[in-house]
Tab-separated table of C-alpha atoms in Angstrom:
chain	number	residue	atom	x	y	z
K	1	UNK	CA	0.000	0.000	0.000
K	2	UNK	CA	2.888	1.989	0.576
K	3	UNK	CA	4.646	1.787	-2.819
K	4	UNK	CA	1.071	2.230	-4.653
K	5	UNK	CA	1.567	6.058	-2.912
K	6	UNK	CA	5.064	6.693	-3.352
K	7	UNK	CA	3.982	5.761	-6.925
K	8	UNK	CA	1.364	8.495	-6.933
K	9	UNK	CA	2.957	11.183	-5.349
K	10	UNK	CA	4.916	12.327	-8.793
K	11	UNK	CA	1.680	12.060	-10.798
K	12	UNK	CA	0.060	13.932	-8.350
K	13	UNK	CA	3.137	16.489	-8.452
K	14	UNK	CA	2.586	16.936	-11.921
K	15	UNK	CA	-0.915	17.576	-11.818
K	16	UNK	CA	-0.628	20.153	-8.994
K	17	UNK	CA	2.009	21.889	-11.029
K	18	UNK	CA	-0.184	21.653	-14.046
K	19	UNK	CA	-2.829	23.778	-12.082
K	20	UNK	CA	-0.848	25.692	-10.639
K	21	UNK	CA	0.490	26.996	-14.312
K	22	UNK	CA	-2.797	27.086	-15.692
K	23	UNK	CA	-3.972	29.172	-12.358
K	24	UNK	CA	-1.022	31.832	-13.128
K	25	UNK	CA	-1.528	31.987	-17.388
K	26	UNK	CA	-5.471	33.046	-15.926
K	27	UNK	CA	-4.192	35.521	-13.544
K	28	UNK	CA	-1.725	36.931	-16.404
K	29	UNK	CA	-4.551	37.355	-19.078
K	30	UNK	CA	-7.065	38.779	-15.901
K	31	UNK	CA	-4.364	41.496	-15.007
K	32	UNK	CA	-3.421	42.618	-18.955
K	33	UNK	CA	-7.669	42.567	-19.442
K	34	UNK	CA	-7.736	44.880	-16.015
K	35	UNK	CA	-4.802	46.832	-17.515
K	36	UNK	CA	-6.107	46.960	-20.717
K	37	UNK	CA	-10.105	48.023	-19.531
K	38	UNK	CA	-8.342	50.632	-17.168
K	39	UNK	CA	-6.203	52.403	-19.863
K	40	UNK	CA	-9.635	52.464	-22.078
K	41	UNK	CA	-11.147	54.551	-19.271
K	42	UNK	CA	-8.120	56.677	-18.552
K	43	UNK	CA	-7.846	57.458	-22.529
K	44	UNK	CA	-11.122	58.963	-22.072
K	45	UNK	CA	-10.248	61.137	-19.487
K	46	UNK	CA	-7.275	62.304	-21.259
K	47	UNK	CA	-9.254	62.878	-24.369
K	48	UNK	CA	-12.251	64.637	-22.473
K	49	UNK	CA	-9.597	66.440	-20.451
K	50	UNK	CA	-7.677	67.788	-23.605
K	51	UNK	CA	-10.916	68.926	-25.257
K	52	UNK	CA	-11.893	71.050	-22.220
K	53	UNK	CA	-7.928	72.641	-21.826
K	54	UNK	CA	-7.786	73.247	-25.892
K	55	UNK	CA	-11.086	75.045	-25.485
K	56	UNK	CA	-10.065	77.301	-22.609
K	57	UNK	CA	-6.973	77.795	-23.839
K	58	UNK	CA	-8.531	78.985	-27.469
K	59	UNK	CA	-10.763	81.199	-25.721
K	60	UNK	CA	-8.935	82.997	-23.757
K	61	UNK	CA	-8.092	86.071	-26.144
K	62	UNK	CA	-11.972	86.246	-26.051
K	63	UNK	CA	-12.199	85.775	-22.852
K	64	UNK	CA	-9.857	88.628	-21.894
K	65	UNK	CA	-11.564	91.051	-24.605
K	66	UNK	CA	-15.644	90.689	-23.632
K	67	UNK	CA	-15.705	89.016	-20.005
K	68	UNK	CA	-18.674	87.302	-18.792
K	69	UNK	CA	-20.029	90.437	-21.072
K	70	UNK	CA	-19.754	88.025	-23.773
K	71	UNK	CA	-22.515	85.895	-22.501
K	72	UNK	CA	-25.520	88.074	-22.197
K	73	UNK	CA	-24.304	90.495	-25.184
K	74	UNK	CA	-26.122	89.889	-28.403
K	75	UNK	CA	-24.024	91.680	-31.147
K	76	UNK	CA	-22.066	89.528	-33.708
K	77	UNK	CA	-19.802	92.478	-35.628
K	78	UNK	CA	-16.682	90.790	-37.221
K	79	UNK	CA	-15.916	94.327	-39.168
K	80	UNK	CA	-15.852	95.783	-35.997
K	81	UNK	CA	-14.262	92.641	-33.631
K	82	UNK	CA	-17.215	93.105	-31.104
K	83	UNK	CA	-19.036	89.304	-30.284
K	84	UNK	CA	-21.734	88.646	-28.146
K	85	UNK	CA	-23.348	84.992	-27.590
K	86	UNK	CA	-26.201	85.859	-26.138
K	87	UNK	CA	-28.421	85.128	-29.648
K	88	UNK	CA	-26.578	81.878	-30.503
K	89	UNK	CA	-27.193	80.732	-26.650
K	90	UNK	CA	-31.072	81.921	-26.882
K	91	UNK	CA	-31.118	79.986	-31.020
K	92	UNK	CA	-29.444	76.476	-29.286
K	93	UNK	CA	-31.838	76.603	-26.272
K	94	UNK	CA	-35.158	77.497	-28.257
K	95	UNK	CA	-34.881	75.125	-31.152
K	96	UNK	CA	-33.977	72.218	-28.445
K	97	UNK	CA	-37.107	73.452	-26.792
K	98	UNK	CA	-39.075	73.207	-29.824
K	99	UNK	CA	-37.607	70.202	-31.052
K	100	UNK	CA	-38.537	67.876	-27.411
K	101	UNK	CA	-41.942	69.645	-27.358
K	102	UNK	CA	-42.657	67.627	-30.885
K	103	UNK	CA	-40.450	64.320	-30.666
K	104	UNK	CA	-41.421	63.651	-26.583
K	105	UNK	CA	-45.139	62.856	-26.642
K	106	UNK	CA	-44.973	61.757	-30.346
K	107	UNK	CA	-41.701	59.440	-29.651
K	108	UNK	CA	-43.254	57.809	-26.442
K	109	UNK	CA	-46.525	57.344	-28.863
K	110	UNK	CA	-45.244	55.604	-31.203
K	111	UNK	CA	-43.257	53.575	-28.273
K	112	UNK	CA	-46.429	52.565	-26.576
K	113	UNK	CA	-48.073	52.013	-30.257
K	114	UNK	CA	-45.604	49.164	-31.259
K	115	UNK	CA	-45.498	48.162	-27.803
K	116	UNK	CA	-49.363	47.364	-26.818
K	117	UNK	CA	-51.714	48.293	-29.906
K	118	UNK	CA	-49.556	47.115	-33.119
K	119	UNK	CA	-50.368	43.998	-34.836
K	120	UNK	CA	-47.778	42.043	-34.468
K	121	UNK	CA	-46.422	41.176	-37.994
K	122	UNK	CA	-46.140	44.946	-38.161
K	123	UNK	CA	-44.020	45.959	-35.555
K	124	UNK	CA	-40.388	44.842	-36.772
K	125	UNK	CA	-41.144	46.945	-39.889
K	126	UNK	CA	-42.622	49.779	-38.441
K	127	UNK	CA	-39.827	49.814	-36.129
K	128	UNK	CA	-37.066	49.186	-38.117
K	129	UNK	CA	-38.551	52.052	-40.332
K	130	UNK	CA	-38.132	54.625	-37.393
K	131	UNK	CA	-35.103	53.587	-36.330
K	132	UNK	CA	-33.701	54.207	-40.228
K	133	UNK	CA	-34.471	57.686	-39.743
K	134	UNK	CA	-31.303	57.542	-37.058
K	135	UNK	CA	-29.146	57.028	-39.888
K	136	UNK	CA	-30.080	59.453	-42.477
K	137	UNK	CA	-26.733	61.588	-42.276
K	138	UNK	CA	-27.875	65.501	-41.059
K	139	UNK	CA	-27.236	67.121	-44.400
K	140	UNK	CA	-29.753	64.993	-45.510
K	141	UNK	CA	-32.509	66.883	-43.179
K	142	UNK	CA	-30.442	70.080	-44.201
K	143	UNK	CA	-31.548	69.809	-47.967
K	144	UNK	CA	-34.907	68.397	-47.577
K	145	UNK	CA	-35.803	70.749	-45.039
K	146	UNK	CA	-34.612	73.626	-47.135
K	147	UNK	CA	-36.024	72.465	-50.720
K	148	UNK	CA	-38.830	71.371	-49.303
K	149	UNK	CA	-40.053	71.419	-45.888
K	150	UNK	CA	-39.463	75.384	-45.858
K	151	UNK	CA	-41.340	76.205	-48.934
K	152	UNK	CA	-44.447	73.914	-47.597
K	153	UNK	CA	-44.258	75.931	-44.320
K	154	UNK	CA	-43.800	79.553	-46.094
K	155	UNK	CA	-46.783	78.594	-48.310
K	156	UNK	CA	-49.063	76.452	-46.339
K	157	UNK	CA	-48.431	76.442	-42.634
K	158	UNK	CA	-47.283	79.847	-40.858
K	159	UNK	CA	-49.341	82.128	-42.781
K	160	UNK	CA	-51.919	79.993	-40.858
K	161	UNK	CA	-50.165	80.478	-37.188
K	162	UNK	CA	-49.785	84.342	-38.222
K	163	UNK	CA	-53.585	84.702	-39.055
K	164	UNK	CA	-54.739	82.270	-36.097
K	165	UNK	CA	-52.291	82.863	-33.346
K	166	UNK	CA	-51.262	85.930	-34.249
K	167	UNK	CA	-53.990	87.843	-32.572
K	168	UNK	CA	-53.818	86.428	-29.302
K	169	UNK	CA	-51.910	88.602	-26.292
K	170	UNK	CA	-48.487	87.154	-24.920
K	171	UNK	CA	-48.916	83.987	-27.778
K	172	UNK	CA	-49.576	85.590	-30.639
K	173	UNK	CA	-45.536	87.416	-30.436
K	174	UNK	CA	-44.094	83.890	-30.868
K	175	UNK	CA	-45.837	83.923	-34.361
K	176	UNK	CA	-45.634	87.888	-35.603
K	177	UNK	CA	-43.729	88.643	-38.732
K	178	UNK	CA	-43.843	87.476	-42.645
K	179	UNK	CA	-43.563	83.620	-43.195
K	180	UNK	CA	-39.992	83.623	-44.499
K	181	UNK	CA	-39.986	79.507	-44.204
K	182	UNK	CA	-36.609	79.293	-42.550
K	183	UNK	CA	-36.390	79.885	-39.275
K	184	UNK	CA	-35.931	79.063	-35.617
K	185	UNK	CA	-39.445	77.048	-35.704
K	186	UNK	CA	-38.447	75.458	-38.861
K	187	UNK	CA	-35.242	74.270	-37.578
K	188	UNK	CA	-36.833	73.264	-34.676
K	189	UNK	CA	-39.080	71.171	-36.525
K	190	UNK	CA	-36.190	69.437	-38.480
K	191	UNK	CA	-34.375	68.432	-35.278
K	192	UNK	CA	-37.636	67.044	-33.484
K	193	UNK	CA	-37.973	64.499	-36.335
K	194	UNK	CA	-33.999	63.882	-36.146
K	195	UNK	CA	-34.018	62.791	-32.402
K	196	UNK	CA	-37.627	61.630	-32.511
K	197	UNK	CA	-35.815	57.848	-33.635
K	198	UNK	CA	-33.908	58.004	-30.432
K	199	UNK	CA	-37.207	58.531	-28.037
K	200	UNK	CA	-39.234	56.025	-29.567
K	201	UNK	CA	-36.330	52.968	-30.259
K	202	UNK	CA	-35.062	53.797	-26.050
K	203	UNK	CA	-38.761	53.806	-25.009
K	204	UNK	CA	-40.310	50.606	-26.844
K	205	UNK	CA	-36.961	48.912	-25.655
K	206	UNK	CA	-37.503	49.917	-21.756
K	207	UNK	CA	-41.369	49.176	-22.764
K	208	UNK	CA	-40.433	45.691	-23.767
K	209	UNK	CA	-39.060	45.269	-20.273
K	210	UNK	CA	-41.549	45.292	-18.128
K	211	UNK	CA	-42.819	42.203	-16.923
K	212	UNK	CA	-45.939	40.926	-18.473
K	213	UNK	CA	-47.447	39.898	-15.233
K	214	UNK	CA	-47.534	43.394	-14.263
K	215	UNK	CA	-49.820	44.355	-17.528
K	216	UNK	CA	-52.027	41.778	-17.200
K	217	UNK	CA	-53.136	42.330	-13.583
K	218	UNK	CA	-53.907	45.994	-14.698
K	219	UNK	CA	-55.962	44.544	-17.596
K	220	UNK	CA	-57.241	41.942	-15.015
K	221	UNK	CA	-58.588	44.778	-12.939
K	222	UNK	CA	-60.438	46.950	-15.777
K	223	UNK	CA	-58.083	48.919	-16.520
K	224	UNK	CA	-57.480	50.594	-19.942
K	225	UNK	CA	-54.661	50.625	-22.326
K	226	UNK	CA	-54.360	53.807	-21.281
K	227	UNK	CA	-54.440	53.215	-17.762
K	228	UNK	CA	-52.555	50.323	-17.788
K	229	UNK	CA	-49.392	52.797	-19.561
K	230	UNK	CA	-50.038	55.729	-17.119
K	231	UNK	CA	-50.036	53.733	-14.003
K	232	UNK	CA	-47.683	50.645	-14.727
K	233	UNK	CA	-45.632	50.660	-18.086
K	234	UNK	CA	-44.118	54.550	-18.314
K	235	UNK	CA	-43.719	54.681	-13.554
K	236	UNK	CA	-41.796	50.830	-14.424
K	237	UNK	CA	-39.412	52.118	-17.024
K	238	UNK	CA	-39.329	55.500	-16.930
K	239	UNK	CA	-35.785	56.222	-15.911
K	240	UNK	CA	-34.917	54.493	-19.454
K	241	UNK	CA	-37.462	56.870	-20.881
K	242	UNK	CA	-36.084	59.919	-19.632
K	243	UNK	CA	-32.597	58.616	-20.592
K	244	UNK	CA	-33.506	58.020	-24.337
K	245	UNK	CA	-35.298	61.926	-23.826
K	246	UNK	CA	-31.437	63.049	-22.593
K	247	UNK	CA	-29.592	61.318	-25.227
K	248	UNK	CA	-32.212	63.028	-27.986
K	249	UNK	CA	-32.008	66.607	-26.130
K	250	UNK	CA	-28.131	66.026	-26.355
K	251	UNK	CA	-28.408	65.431	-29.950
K	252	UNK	CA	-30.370	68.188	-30.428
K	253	UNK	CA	-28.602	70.924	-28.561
K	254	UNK	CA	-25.184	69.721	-30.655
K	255	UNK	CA	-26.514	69.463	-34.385
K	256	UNK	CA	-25.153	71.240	-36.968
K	257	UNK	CA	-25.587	70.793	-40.545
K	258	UNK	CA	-29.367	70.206	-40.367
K	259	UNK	CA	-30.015	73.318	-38.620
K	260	UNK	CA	-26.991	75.346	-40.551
K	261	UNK	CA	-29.385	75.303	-43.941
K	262	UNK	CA	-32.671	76.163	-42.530
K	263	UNK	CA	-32.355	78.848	-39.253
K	264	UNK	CA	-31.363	81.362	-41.422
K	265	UNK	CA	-27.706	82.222	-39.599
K	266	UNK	CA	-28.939	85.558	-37.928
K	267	UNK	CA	-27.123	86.595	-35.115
K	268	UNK	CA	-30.216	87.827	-33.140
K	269	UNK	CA	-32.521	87.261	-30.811
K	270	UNK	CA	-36.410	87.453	-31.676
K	271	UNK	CA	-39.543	87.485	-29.646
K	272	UNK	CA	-41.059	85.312	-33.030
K	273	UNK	CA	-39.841	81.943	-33.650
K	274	UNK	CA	-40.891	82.168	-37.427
K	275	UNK	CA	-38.121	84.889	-38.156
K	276	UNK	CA	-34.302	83.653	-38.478
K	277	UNK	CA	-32.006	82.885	-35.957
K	278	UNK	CA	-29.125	80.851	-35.309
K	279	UNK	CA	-27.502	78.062	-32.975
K	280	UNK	CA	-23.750	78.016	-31.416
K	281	UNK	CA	-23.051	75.015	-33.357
K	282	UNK	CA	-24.588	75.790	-36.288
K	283	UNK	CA	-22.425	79.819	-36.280
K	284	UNK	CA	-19.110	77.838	-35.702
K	285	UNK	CA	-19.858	76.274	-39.052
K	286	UNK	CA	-20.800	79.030	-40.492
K	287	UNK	CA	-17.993	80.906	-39.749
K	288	UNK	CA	-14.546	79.632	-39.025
K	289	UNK	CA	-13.466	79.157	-42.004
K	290	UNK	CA	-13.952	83.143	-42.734
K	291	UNK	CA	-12.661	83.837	-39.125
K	292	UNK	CA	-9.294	85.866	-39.941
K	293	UNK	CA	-8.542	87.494	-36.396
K	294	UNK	CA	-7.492	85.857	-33.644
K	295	UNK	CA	-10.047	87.667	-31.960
K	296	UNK	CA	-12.881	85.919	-33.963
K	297	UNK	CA	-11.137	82.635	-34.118
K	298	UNK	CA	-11.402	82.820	-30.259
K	299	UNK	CA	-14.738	83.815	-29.735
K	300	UNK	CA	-15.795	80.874	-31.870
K	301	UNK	CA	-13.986	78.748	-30.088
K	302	UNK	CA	-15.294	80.313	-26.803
K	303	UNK	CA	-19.070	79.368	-27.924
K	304	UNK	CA	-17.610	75.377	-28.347
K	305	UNK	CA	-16.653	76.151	-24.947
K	306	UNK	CA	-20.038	77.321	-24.146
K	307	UNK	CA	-22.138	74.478	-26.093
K	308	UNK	CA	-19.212	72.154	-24.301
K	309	UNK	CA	-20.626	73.826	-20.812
K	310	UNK	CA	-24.418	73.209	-21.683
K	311	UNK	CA	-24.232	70.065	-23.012
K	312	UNK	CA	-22.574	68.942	-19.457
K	313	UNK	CA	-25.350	70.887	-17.551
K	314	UNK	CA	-27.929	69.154	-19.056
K	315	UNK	CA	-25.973	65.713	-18.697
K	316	UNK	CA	-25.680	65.910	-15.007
K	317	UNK	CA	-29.298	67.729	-14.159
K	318	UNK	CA	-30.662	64.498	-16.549
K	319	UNK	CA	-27.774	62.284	-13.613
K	320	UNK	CA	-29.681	63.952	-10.736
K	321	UNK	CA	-33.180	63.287	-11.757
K	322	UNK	CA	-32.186	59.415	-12.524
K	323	UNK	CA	-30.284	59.135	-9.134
K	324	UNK	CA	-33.654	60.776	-7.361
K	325	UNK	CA	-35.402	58.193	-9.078
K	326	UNK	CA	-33.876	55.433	-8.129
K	327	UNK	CA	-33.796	56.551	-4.691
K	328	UNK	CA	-37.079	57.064	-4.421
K	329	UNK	CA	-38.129	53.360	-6.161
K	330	UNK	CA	-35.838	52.093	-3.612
K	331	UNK	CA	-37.450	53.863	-0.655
């Protein structure tokens, strides 16, 4: 019995050393995957980080020049070097305005539509139909919208809103003034049905997610379809709808081309959202190719700085909301 052990005892050696080398080759390819996911993340950083110093850096000529006057000051004078960002600022935050207005009830519609009242052989193509308007590239929108789209609403649409809303006290001054068809409400338009793909495709997907059970006991009670999305789908999923509404506002407030052909590139601010207007993004492109001063070059680059500084508002307010949220489910 003795020898039969002293037999085994190499065989067993080798085995043990056999683990232990196949223990260490795991723990080798673990720590290069750790290394390798870590220097992802910190490449980010660096990235995000060099964006934000080449910004500051760019802008400081401006900077030094205007102040925080540069903000809240509306003129735009290149002959004269005087810049104000005040109307781009007022363009980016009105046309995102208008834009969520028309793609947030119509994108969770058509969410809860594919979701609950579609038949089903129709949904995939329906759906896949939306989500195609995601990839039409922005210049795209640009010429359709300005062929197209803006001659419809010259002729048809906002001689309408002039005659109808135009009258009425405090609403009527959103629609005073001749129906040029560009404009801030065209452009707003234009991005609502580029980020609408983005509400709908997020919300259907967190839709899909809730659990069936759920559904059917509302059903089970009496409960409409309507009821039944009110009081159990959109409270279920609804930090996954407000993060496909972030992602589209994002979108929105950083879109360029589109909104380039059809705002009309007027460095103003206007109590009418038929007249012409502009967006930061959209003035960059515009003009830095023509910006000859380093005075102008800067204060271009200071409203990147500014979109840079909005965008990141929005991102963490849409953080806080989530995180109060989930604290609030958990509670």
């Amino acid at each position: 019995m003795a020898d039969i052990t002293m037999r085994d005892r190499p065989a067993r050696r080798s085995v043990d050393a056999g683990r232990a080398a196949v223990l260490s080759r795991f723990r080798t390819v673990d720590s290069i995957f750790a290394g390798m996911t870590l220097g992802a993340a910190l490449l980010v950083l660096v990235l995000l980080g060099g964006v934000i110093v080449s910004l500051v850096i760019g802008s400081m000529p401006a900077f030094r020049a205007f102040g925080l006057r540069f903000l809240y000051t509306e003129v735009w004078n290149p002959n004269d070097d005087v810049y104000g960002a005040l109307g781009a600022i007022y363009g980016t935050v009105v046309t995102s305005v208008i834009a969520m207005v028309i793609a947030i009830p119509v994108g969770i519609g058509i969410a809860v539509f594919l979701t609950e009242l579609c038949p089903f052989a129709l949904r995939k193509p329906i759906g896949m139909a939306i989500e195609l308007l995601a990839g039409i590239p922005s210049i795209i929108y640009g010429i359709w919208g300005l062929f197209i789209f803006a001659p419809f609403l010259q002729t048809h649409v906002e001689p309408a809103l002039i005659a109808v809303l135009g009258p009425i006290p405090v609403l009527g001054a959103l629609f005073q003034g001749p129906p040029y068809g560009i404009g801030v409400l065209t452009a707003g338009i234009i991005l609502g049905i580029m980020v609408l793909p983005f509400i709908s495709s997020v919300s259907r997907d967190v839709f899909q997610t809730v659990p069936p059970v759920l559904k059917e006991a509302g059903y089970g009670l009496g409960c409409t379809t309507w009821e039944v999305m009110k009081n159990i789908v959109i409270p279920f999923s609804r930090t996954g709808v407000i993060g496909g509404v972030m992602l589209a506002l994002g979108r929105a407030l950083g879109e360029t081309m589109a909104v380039t052909f059809v705002i009309g590139n007027a460095h103003r601010i206007s109590s009418s959202i038929l007249l012409p207007g502009t967006t930061i993004s959209a003035a960059i492109a515009n003009e830095f190719t023509e910006a000859v001063g380093d005075l102008y070059t800067s204060s271009l680059i200071e409203l990147g700085l500014i979109l840079f500084v909005i965008t990141f508002i929005v991102l963490a307010i849409a953080r806080y909301m989530l995180l109060r949220i989930q604290r609030r489910a958990g509670a």
